[in-house]
Tab-separated table of C-alpha atoms in Angstrom:
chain	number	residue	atom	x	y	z
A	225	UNK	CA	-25.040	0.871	139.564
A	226	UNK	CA	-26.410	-2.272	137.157
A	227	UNK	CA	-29.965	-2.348	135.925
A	228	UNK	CA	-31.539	-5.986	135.787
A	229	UNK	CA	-35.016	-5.667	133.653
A	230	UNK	CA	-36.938	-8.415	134.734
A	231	UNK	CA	-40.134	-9.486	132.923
A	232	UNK	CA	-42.658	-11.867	133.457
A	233	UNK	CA	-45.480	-13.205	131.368
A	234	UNK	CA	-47.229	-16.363	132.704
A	235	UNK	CA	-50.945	-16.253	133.211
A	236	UNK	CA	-50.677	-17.935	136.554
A	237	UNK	CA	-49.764	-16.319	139.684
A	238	UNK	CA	-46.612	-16.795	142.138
A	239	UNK	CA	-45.336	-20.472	142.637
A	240	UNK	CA	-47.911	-21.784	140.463
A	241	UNK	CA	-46.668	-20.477	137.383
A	242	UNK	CA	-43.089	-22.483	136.442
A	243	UNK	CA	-41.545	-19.530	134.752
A	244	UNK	CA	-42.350	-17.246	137.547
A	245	UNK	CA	-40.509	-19.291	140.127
A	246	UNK	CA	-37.700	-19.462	138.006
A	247	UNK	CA	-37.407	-15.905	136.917
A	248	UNK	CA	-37.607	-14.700	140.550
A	249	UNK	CA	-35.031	-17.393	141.588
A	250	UNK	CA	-32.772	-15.456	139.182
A	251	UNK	CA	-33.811	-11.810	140.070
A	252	UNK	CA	-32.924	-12.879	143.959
A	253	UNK	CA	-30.175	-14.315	143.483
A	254	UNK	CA	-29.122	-10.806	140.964
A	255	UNK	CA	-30.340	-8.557	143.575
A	256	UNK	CA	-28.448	-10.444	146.178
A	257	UNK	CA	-25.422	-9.386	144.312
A	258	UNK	CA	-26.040	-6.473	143.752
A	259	UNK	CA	-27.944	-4.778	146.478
A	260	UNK	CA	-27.626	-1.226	145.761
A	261	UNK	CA	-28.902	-2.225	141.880
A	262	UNK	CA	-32.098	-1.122	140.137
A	263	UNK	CA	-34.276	-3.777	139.441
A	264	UNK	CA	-36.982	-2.770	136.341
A	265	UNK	CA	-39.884	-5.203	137.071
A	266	UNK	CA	-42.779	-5.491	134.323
A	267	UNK	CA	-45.444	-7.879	134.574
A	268	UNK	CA	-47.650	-8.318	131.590
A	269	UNK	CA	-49.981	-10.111	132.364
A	270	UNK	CA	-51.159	-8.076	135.185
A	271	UNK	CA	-50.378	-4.612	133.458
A	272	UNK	CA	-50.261	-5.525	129.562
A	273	UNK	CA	-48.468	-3.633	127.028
A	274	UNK	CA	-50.591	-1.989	123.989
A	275	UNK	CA	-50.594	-4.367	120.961
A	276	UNK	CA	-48.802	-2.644	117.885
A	277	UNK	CA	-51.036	0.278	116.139
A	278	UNK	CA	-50.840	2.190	113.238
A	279	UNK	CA	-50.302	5.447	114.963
A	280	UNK	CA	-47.153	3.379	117.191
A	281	UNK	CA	-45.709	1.808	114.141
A	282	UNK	CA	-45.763	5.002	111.382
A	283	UNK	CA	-44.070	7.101	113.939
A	284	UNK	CA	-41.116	4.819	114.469
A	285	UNK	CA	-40.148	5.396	110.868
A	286	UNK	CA	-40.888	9.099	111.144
A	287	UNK	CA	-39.308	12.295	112.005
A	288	UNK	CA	-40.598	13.452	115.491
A	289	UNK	CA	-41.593	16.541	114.424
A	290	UNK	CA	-43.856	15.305	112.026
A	291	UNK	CA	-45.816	13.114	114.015
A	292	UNK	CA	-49.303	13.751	114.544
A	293	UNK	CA	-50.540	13.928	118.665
A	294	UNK	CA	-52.281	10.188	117.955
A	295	UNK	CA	-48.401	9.171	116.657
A	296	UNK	CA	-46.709	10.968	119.378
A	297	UNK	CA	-48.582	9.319	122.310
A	298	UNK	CA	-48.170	6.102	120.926
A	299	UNK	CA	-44.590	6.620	119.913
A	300	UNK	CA	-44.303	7.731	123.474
A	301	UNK	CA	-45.373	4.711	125.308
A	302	UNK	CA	-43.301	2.447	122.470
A	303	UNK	CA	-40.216	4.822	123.545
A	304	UNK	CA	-40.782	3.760	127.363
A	305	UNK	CA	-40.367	0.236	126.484
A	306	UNK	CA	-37.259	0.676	124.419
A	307	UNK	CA	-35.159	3.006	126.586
A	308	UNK	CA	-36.013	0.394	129.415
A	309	UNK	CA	-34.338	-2.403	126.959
A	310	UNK	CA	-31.103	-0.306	126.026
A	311	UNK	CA	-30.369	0.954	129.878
A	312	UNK	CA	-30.733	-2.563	131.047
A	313	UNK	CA	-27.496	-4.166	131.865
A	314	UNK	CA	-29.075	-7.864	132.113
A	315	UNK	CA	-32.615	-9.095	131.379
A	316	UNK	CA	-34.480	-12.110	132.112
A	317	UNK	CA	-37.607	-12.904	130.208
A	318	UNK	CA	-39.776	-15.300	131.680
A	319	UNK	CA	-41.627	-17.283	127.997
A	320	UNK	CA	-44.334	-20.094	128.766
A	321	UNK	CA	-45.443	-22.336	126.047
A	322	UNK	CA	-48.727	-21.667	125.305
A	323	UNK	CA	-50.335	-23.231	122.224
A	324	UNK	CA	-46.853	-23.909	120.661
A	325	UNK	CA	-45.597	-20.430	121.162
A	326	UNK	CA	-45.077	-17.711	123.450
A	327	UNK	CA	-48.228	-15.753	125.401
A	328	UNK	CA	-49.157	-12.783	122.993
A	329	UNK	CA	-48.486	-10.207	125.970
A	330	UNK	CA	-44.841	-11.042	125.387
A	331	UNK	CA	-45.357	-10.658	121.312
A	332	UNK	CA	-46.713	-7.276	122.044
A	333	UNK	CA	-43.733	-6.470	124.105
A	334	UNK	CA	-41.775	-7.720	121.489
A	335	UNK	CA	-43.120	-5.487	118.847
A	336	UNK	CA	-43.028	-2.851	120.856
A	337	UNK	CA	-39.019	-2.613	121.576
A	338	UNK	CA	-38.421	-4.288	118.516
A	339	UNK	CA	-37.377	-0.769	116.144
A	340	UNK	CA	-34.934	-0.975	113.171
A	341	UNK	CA	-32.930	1.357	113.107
A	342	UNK	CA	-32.794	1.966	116.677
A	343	UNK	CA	-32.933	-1.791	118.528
A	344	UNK	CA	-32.849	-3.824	115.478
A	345	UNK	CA	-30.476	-3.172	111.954
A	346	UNK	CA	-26.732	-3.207	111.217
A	347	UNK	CA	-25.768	-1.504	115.021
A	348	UNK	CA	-28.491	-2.862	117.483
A	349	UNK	CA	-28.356	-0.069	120.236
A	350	UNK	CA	-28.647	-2.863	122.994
A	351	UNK	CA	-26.438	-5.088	121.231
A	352	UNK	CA	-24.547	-7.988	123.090
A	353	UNK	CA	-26.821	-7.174	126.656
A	354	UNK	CA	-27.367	-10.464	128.122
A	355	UNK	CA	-30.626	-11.965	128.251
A	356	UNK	CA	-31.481	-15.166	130.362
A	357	UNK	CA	-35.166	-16.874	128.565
A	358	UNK	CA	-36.788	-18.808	130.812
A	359	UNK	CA	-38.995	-20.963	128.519
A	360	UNK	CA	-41.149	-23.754	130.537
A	361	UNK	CA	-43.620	-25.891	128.540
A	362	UNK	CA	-46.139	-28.147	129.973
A	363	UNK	CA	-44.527	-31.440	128.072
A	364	UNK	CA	-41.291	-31.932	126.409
A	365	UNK	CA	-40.177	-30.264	122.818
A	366	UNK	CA	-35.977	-31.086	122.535
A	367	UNK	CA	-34.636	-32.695	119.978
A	368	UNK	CA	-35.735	-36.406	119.495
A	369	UNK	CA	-38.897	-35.949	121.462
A	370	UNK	CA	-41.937	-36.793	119.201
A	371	UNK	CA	-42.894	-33.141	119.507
A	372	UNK	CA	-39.484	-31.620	118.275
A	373	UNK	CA	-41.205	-30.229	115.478
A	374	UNK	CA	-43.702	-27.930	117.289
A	375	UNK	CA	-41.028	-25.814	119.189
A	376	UNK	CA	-41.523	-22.664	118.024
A	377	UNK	CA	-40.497	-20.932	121.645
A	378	UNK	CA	-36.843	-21.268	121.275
A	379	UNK	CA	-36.414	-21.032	117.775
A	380	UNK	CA	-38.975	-17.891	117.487
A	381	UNK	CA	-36.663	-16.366	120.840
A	382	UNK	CA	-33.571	-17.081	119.305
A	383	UNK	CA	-33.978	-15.507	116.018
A	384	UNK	CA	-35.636	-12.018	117.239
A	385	UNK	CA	-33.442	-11.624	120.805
A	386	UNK	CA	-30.616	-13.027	119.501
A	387	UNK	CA	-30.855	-12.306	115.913
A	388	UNK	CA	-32.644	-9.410	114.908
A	389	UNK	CA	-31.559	-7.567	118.478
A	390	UNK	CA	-27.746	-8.924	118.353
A	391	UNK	CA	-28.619	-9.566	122.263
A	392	UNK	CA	-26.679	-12.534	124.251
A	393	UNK	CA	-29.328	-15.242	124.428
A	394	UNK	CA	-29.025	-18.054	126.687
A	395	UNK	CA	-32.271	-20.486	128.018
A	396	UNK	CA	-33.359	-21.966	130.924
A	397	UNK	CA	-35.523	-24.656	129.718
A	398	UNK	CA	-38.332	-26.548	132.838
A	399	UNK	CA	-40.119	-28.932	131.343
A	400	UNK	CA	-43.289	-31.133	131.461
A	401	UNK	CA	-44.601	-28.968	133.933
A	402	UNK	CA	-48.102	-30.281	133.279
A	403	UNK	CA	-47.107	-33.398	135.128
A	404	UNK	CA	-48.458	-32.729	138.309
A	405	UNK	CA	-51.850	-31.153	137.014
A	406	UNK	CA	-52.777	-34.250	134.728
A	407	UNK	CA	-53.711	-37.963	135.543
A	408	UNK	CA	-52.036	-38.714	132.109
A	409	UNK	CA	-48.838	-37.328	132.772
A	410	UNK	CA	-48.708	-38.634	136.244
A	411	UNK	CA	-45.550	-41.373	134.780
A	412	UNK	CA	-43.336	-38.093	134.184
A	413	UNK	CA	-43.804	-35.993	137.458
A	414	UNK	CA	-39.951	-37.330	138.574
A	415	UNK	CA	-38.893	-36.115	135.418
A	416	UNK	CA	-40.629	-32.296	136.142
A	417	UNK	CA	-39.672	-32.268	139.645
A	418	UNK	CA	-35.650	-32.976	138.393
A	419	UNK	CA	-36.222	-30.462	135.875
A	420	UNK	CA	-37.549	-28.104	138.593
A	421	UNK	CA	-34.738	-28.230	140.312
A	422	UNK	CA	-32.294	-27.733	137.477
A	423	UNK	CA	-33.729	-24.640	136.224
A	424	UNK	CA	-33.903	-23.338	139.784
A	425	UNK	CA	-30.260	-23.712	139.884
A	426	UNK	CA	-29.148	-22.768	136.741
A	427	UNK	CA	-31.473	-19.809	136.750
A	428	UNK	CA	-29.251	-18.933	140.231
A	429	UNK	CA	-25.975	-19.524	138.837
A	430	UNK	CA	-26.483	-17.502	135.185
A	431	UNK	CA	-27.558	-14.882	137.559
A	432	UNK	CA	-24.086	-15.197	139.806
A	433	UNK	CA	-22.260	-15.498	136.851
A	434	UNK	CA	-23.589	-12.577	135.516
A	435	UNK	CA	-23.647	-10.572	138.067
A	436	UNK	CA	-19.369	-11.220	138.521
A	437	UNK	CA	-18.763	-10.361	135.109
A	438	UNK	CA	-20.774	-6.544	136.016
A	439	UNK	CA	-18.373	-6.570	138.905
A	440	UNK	CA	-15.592	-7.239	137.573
């Protein structure tokens, strides 16, 4: 039985977040292939993760039997996170653009499963798991546009997940997303609605493809 861990991290609900449409398009499509599958489902905006503490980040570097009950509890809920991340056989992150970067709920998930020596170091324990980033942004960032040099989504993404982590990283990328919502950006909307679309299907074929090679 496969294990898809599927987390969101838009501030906007349902269809009228971007990332959340595409994230779900994936999950659906994942659990449609495997229906007898375990789907882990975290959403942090509605139910946030703690933010990194003292207590949390001592005890990762600590024997448990030394930890004091303020280390243990946090070490606990850190532990949660992390065994979630190694028994997952697929993951799909959905990673808005806000204010350059990624939401800081998804940070503090980040530094929370993020352990080296464990997750992170010379033998990553959830090494080579796939991971499908679904990063929307309101304009456009890719190379060439006049705001390449602000992109610090993918670049950030790529060097943690697919760096520090050793995971497989691949993106799904919709863009200018604030077309529709601004006067200003009205010109563009064509260009959202076609991106839309491809990230919709892309999102359901990396989850097909996927979900084949668990089969196999």
């Amino acid at each position: 039985m496969v294990t898809l861990l599927h987390i969101d991290s838009s501030v906007l609900p349902g269809e009228a977040s971007a990332s959340r449409a595409v994230t779900e398009a994936f999950s659906k499509t994942w659990q449609e292939q495997h229906p007898t599958g375990t789907v882990i489902y975290r959403d942090l905006a509605v139910d946030p993760v703690p933010h990194i503490t003292a207590d949390a980040h001592a005890a990762g570097f600590a024997d448990p039997a030394t930890h004091t009950p303020e280390q243990a509890a946090a070490f606990a809920a850190r532990l949660e996170l992390i065994e979630e991340l190694e028994g997952a056989d697929a993951i799909v992150i959905g990673a808005p653009m806000y204010n350059f970067t990624i939401p800081s709920t998804l940070k503090a998930w980040l530094d929370n499963v993020t352990l080296f020596g464990r997750t992170g170091g010379e033998d990553p324990s959830a090494k080579g798991t796939p991971v499908t980033v679904v990063a929307s942004r309101g304009g456009s960032y890719g190379p060439g546009t006049p705001r390449e040099s602000y992109e610090f989504v993918q670049t950030y993404l790529t060097a943690l997940l697919g760096g520090a982590l050793a995971l497989e990283v691949e993106f799904i990328v919709p863009e200018m997303t604030l077309a529709p919502h601004n006067p200003a950006l009205a010109e563009f909307i064509p260009l959202f609605e076609a991106s839309r679309a491809q990230a919709l299907q892309d999102a359901e074929a990396r989850a097909k493809t996927l979900a084949e090679r668990f089969a196999a």
